[in-house]
Amino acid sequence: MKYAYYPGCSLHSTASEYGQSTEALCHRLGVELAEIPAWNCCGASSAHTRSHLLSLALPARNLALAEEMGLDIVAPCAACYNRFATTRHALAGDEVLRARVNRAIEMNYRARGRVVSLLELIVNDYGLDRLSREVSRPLRGLKVAAYYGCLLVRPPEATGFDDPEDPQSMDRLVEALGGQAVPWAYKTECCGSSFSATVPGVVLKLVNDILATARAAGAECLVTACPLCQANLDMRQAAVEKQYHTVYGLPVYYFTQLAGLALGLDPGRLGIRHHLVESMGLLVAKNLA
Amino acid sequence: MQTINLTELEGARQGFIAEVNGASGTDVNSCYQCGRCSAGCPVAYAMDLQPRQVMRLIQLGLKDLVLEADTIWLCASCLTCSTRCPRGVDIAGVMDALRMIAVKERRPARIKDVPVFHDLFLGMVRATGRSYEVGLIAGLKLATGNLRRDLDLGLRMFRKGKLKLLPQISGAGAVRRVFANVARMEGGEG
């Protein structure tokens, strides 16, 4: 299994542990990730507010580079994945628009290769049955709220690999790793990460709603597949606790970290100590690290 | 109470609807005001106009009310509304269209930091090919004068190795050409 790998800007900075654990997990599973040479930012949450053409052209250049490699493209970041899936969907069915975008990027993107999120790669392409056979340290007794966020499963016509209201893939992954996925209602509620630097009041309220709901459902931690969600829920947790006079202490893991742990990888290789909320204690208490 | 003569506005109304439909690729006239977009919107509680009200005001052609509302800058683009709309209206796409029109017409925004953030973000991508958090945060502080916000958090992030002091530069020449091509094509030459 080999993919054109698009780490995206976050995995090289604020979410370096997502990049580290992605590479460690894929290496362990024999999934080859060939990083796209000279990839550019997908434009994420800004380009679509300024120019429709730019919001398609920035992702399309990366999609065209992956196509030149002859590989399907995988993006671990939900925001990058969303832009890629949206762009592919828009251009696959519209030759006029595709020609226009190709003029903007000075390349010839044909919309042939697949766009997959890393979660989809592990759950569907690799397969949960196969993965569960590799588990050497099951996440026994770990109660996890699987948090998908907004961009991984929407819009359904472009993403399509899971249900937009009650997705299950990450819950099934947690179960396949031996953990317990708690049923809860805020799986796809937005955490407001695009306002993290600009409208802090909104962010604190949305993050508090998510953490409070996860705790009420009995979760001891959250698991996510988005570096923007993880950053928001982890880094803003202290400010949320202060504002709402409560203590959560809920670690927010990447699914690649929990999968890596269950497969016996060393926590040091998975970057778990890089989180701002203390995230090792729970794992030690459950004999997982 | 303000009185608005809708008959006099008819020409402008049709023009505004066509502009929003063209920029968003959706049909605002399909909205039948069920309110599902507003019920599910995570930021509706902070908006001056509910998404449903924005849709109705566009249909009525009340352009100024819509383009100067906080709502267009508070929409988080989470796509909950577009996913749930029983009429298939891409409400999040409409919000994008309204932001573009508001910027083009230099409409004042009370939620100032959001459009400033998007300008800075895209400026970084244009210059280096990638986004660059430290530059973005520094630029935002200078542009908004809010120097102290998140200073503690920035230091904690730095200690955890989550901030890179120098920008990564990748594909910058090609990306600058993409920006230039888009500007030229949107100027009517493409």
PDB file of C-alpha atoms in Angstrom, chain B residues 5-111:
ATOM      1  CA  ASN B   5     -40.637  50.229   0.280  1.00  0.00           C
ATOM      2  CA  LEU B   6     -39.878  46.860  -1.272  1.00  0.00           C
ATOM      3  CA  THR B   7     -41.429  47.750  -4.643  1.00  0.00           C
ATOM      4  CA  GLU B   8     -38.864  50.499  -5.244  1.00  0.00           C
ATOM      5  CA  LEU B   9     -36.081  48.041  -4.438  1.00  0.00           C
ATOM      6  CA  GLU B  10     -37.186  45.442  -7.008  1.00  0.00           C
ATOM      7  CA  GLY B  11     -34.392  46.054  -9.572  1.00  0.00           C
ATOM      8  CA  ALA B  12     -31.684  46.106  -6.945  1.00  0.00           C
ATOM      9  CA  ARG B  13     -33.220  43.029  -5.294  1.00  0.00           C
ATOM     10  CA  GLN B  14     -33.010  40.956  -8.460  1.00  0.00           C
ATOM     11  CA  GLY B  15     -29.422  42.125  -8.996  1.00  0.00           C
ATOM     12  CA  PHE B  16     -28.345  41.207  -5.468  1.00  0.00           C
ATOM     13  CA  ILE B  17     -29.952  37.752  -5.623  1.00  0.00           C
ATOM     14  CA  ALA B  18     -28.230  37.086  -8.961  1.00  0.00           C
ATOM     15  CA  GLU B  19     -24.905  38.218  -7.493  1.00  0.00           C
ATOM     16  CA  VAL B  20     -25.230  35.942  -4.435  1.00  0.00           C
ATOM     17  CA  ASN B  21     -26.441  32.984  -6.511  1.00  0.00           C
ATOM     18  CA  GLY B  22     -23.578  33.449  -8.979  1.00  0.00           C
ATOM     19  CA  ALA B  23     -20.892  33.688  -6.300  1.00  0.00           C
ATOM     20  CA  SER B  24     -22.239  30.770  -4.210  1.00  0.00           C
ATOM     21  CA  GLY B  25     -23.443  28.393  -6.924  1.00  0.00           C
ATOM     22  CA  THR B  26     -26.687  27.871  -5.018  1.00  0.00           C
ATOM     23  CA  ASP B  27     -30.239  29.268  -5.299  1.00  0.00           C
ATOM     24  CA  VAL B  28     -31.246  31.424  -2.331  1.00  0.00           C
ATOM     25  CA  ASN B  29     -34.850  31.500  -3.567  1.00  0.00           C
ATOM     26  CA  SER B  30     -35.146  27.796  -2.711  1.00  0.00           C
ATOM     27  CA  CYS B  31     -35.126  28.635   1.003  1.00  0.00           C
ATOM     28  CA  TYR B  32     -38.594  28.188   2.541  1.00  0.00           C
ATOM     29  CA  GLN B  33     -37.659  29.394   6.023  1.00  0.00           C
ATOM     30  CA  CYS B  34     -37.887  26.148   7.981  1.00  0.00           C
ATOM     31  CA  GLY B  35     -35.086  27.313  10.286  1.00  0.00           C
ATOM     32  CA  ARG B  36     -33.171  24.051  10.390  1.00  0.00           C
ATOM     33  CA  CYS B  37     -29.929  25.892   9.534  1.00  0.00           C
ATOM     34  CA  SER B  38     -30.321  28.177  12.529  1.00  0.00           C
ATOM     35  CA  ALA B  39     -31.363  25.407  14.936  1.00  0.00           C
ATOM     36  CA  GLY B  40     -28.170  23.461  14.199  1.00  0.00           C
ATOM     37  CA  CYS B  41     -25.747  26.389  13.885  1.00  0.00           C
ATOM     38  CA  PRO B  42     -23.177  26.219  16.714  1.00  0.00           C
ATOM     39  CA  VAL B  43     -22.539  29.980  16.565  1.00  0.00           C
ATOM     40  CA  ALA B  44     -26.152  31.141  16.130  1.00  0.00           C
ATOM     41  CA  TYR B  45     -26.263  32.159  19.799  1.00  0.00           C
ATOM     42  CA  ALA B  46     -23.667  34.896  19.103  1.00  0.00           C
ATOM     43  CA  MET B  47     -25.085  36.156  15.784  1.00  0.00           C
ATOM     44  CA  ASP B  48     -27.108  39.346  15.313  1.00  0.00           C
ATOM     45  CA  LEU B  49     -29.039  37.727  12.446  1.00  0.00           C
ATOM     46  CA  GLN B  50     -29.847  34.018  12.403  1.00  0.00           C
ATOM     47  CA  PRO B  51     -28.768  32.209   9.209  1.00  0.00           C
ATOM     48  CA  ARG B  52     -32.467  31.799   8.349  1.00  0.00           C
ATOM     49  CA  GLN B  53     -32.961  35.571   8.646  1.00  0.00           C
ATOM     50  CA  VAL B  54     -29.960  36.212   6.404  1.00  0.00           C
ATOM     51  CA  MET B  55     -31.536  33.994   3.754  1.00  0.00           C
ATOM     52  CA  ARG B  56     -34.881  35.852   3.981  1.00  0.00           C
ATOM     53  CA  LEU B  57     -33.222  39.284   3.858  1.00  0.00           C
ATOM     54  CA  ILE B  58     -31.339  38.286   0.699  1.00  0.00           C
ATOM     55  CA  GLN B  59     -34.634  37.188  -0.865  1.00  0.00           C
ATOM     56  CA  LEU B  60     -36.046  40.611   0.035  1.00  0.00           C
ATOM     57  CA  GLY B  61     -33.009  42.355  -1.421  1.00  0.00           C
ATOM     58  CA  LEU B  62     -32.099  44.119   1.829  1.00  0.00           C
ATOM     59  CA  LYS B  63     -28.419  44.124   0.965  1.00  0.00           C
ATOM     60  CA  ASP B  64     -27.082  46.599   3.531  1.00  0.00           C
ATOM     61  CA  LEU B  65     -28.581  44.707   6.482  1.00  0.00           C
ATOM     62  CA  VAL B  66     -26.988  41.466   5.297  1.00  0.00           C
ATOM     63  CA  LEU B  67     -23.542  42.736   4.304  1.00  0.00           C
ATOM     64  CA  GLU B  68     -23.075  44.685   7.529  1.00  0.00           C
ATOM     65  CA  ALA B  69     -24.286  41.917   9.847  1.00  0.00           C
ATOM     66  CA  ASP B  70     -21.897  40.240  12.293  1.00  0.00           C
ATOM     67  CA  THR B  71     -23.307  36.904  11.150  1.00  0.00           C
ATOM     68  CA  ILE B  72     -21.253  36.728   7.940  1.00  0.00           C
ATOM     69  CA  TRP B  73     -18.018  37.005   9.952  1.00  0.00           C
ATOM     70  CA  LEU B  74     -19.179  34.714  12.780  1.00  0.00           C
ATOM     71  CA  CYS B  75     -20.104  31.807  10.507  1.00  0.00           C
ATOM     72  CA  ALA B  76     -17.516  29.098  11.278  1.00  0.00           C
ATOM     73  CA  SER B  77     -17.962  27.352   7.889  1.00  0.00           C
ATOM     74  CA  CYS B  78     -18.679  24.054   9.670  1.00  0.00           C
ATOM     75  CA  LEU B  79     -21.210  23.121   6.937  1.00  0.00           C
ATOM     76  CA  THR B  80     -23.843  21.848   9.383  1.00  0.00           C
ATOM     77  CA  CYS B  81     -26.474  24.088   7.741  1.00  0.00           C
ATOM     78  CA  SER B  82     -25.600  23.087   4.166  1.00  0.00           C
ATOM     79  CA  THR B  83     -25.611  19.396   5.143  1.00  0.00           C
ATOM     80  CA  ARG B  84     -29.031  19.603   6.815  1.00  0.00           C
ATOM     81  CA  CYS B  85     -30.916  21.993   4.502  1.00  0.00           C
ATOM     82  CA  PRO B  86     -33.967  20.080   3.183  1.00  0.00           C
ATOM     83  CA  ARG B  87     -33.975  22.342   0.084  1.00  0.00           C
ATOM     84  CA  GLY B  88     -30.341  21.702  -0.809  1.00  0.00           C
ATOM     85  CA  VAL B  89     -29.306  25.317  -0.272  1.00  0.00           C
ATOM     86  CA  ASP B  90     -25.576  25.690   0.418  1.00  0.00           C
ATOM     87  CA  ILE B  91     -25.987  28.240   3.209  1.00  0.00           C
ATOM     88  CA  ALA B  92     -22.279  28.133   4.125  1.00  0.00           C
ATOM     89  CA  GLY B  93     -21.521  28.867   0.462  1.00  0.00           C
ATOM     90  CA  VAL B  94     -23.915  31.841   0.661  1.00  0.00           C
ATOM     91  CA  MET B  95     -21.970  33.114   3.702  1.00  0.00           C
ATOM     92  CA  ASP B  96     -18.737  32.878   1.659  1.00  0.00           C
ATOM     93  CA  ALA B  97     -20.382  34.807  -1.192  1.00  0.00           C
ATOM     94  CA  LEU B  98     -21.572  37.522   1.215  1.00  0.00           C
ATOM     95  CA  ARG B  99     -18.067  37.849   2.697  1.00  0.00           C
ATOM     96  CA  MET B 100     -16.582  38.262  -0.779  1.00  0.00           C
ATOM     97  CA  ILE B 101     -19.150  40.915  -1.728  1.00  0.00           C
ATOM     98  CA  ALA B 102     -18.661  42.724   1.601  1.00  0.00           C
ATOM     99  CA  VAL B 103     -14.883  42.849   1.087  1.00  0.00           C
ATOM    100  CA  LYS B 104     -15.245  43.988  -2.526  1.00  0.00           C
ATOM    101  CA  GLU B 105     -17.589  46.796  -1.462  1.00  0.00           C
ATOM    102  CA  ARG B 106     -15.385  47.675   1.545  1.00  0.00           C
ATOM    103  CA  ARG B 107     -18.270  47.237   3.984  1.00  0.00           C
ATOM    104  CA  PRO B 108     -17.377  47.959   7.618  1.00  0.00           C
ATOM    105  CA  ALA B 109     -17.092  44.811   9.799  1.00  0.00           C
ATOM    106  CA  ARG B 110     -17.635  44.983  13.552  1.00  0.00           C
ATOM    107  CA  ILE B 111     -15.960  41.570  13.949  1.00  0.00           C
TER     108      ILE B 111
END
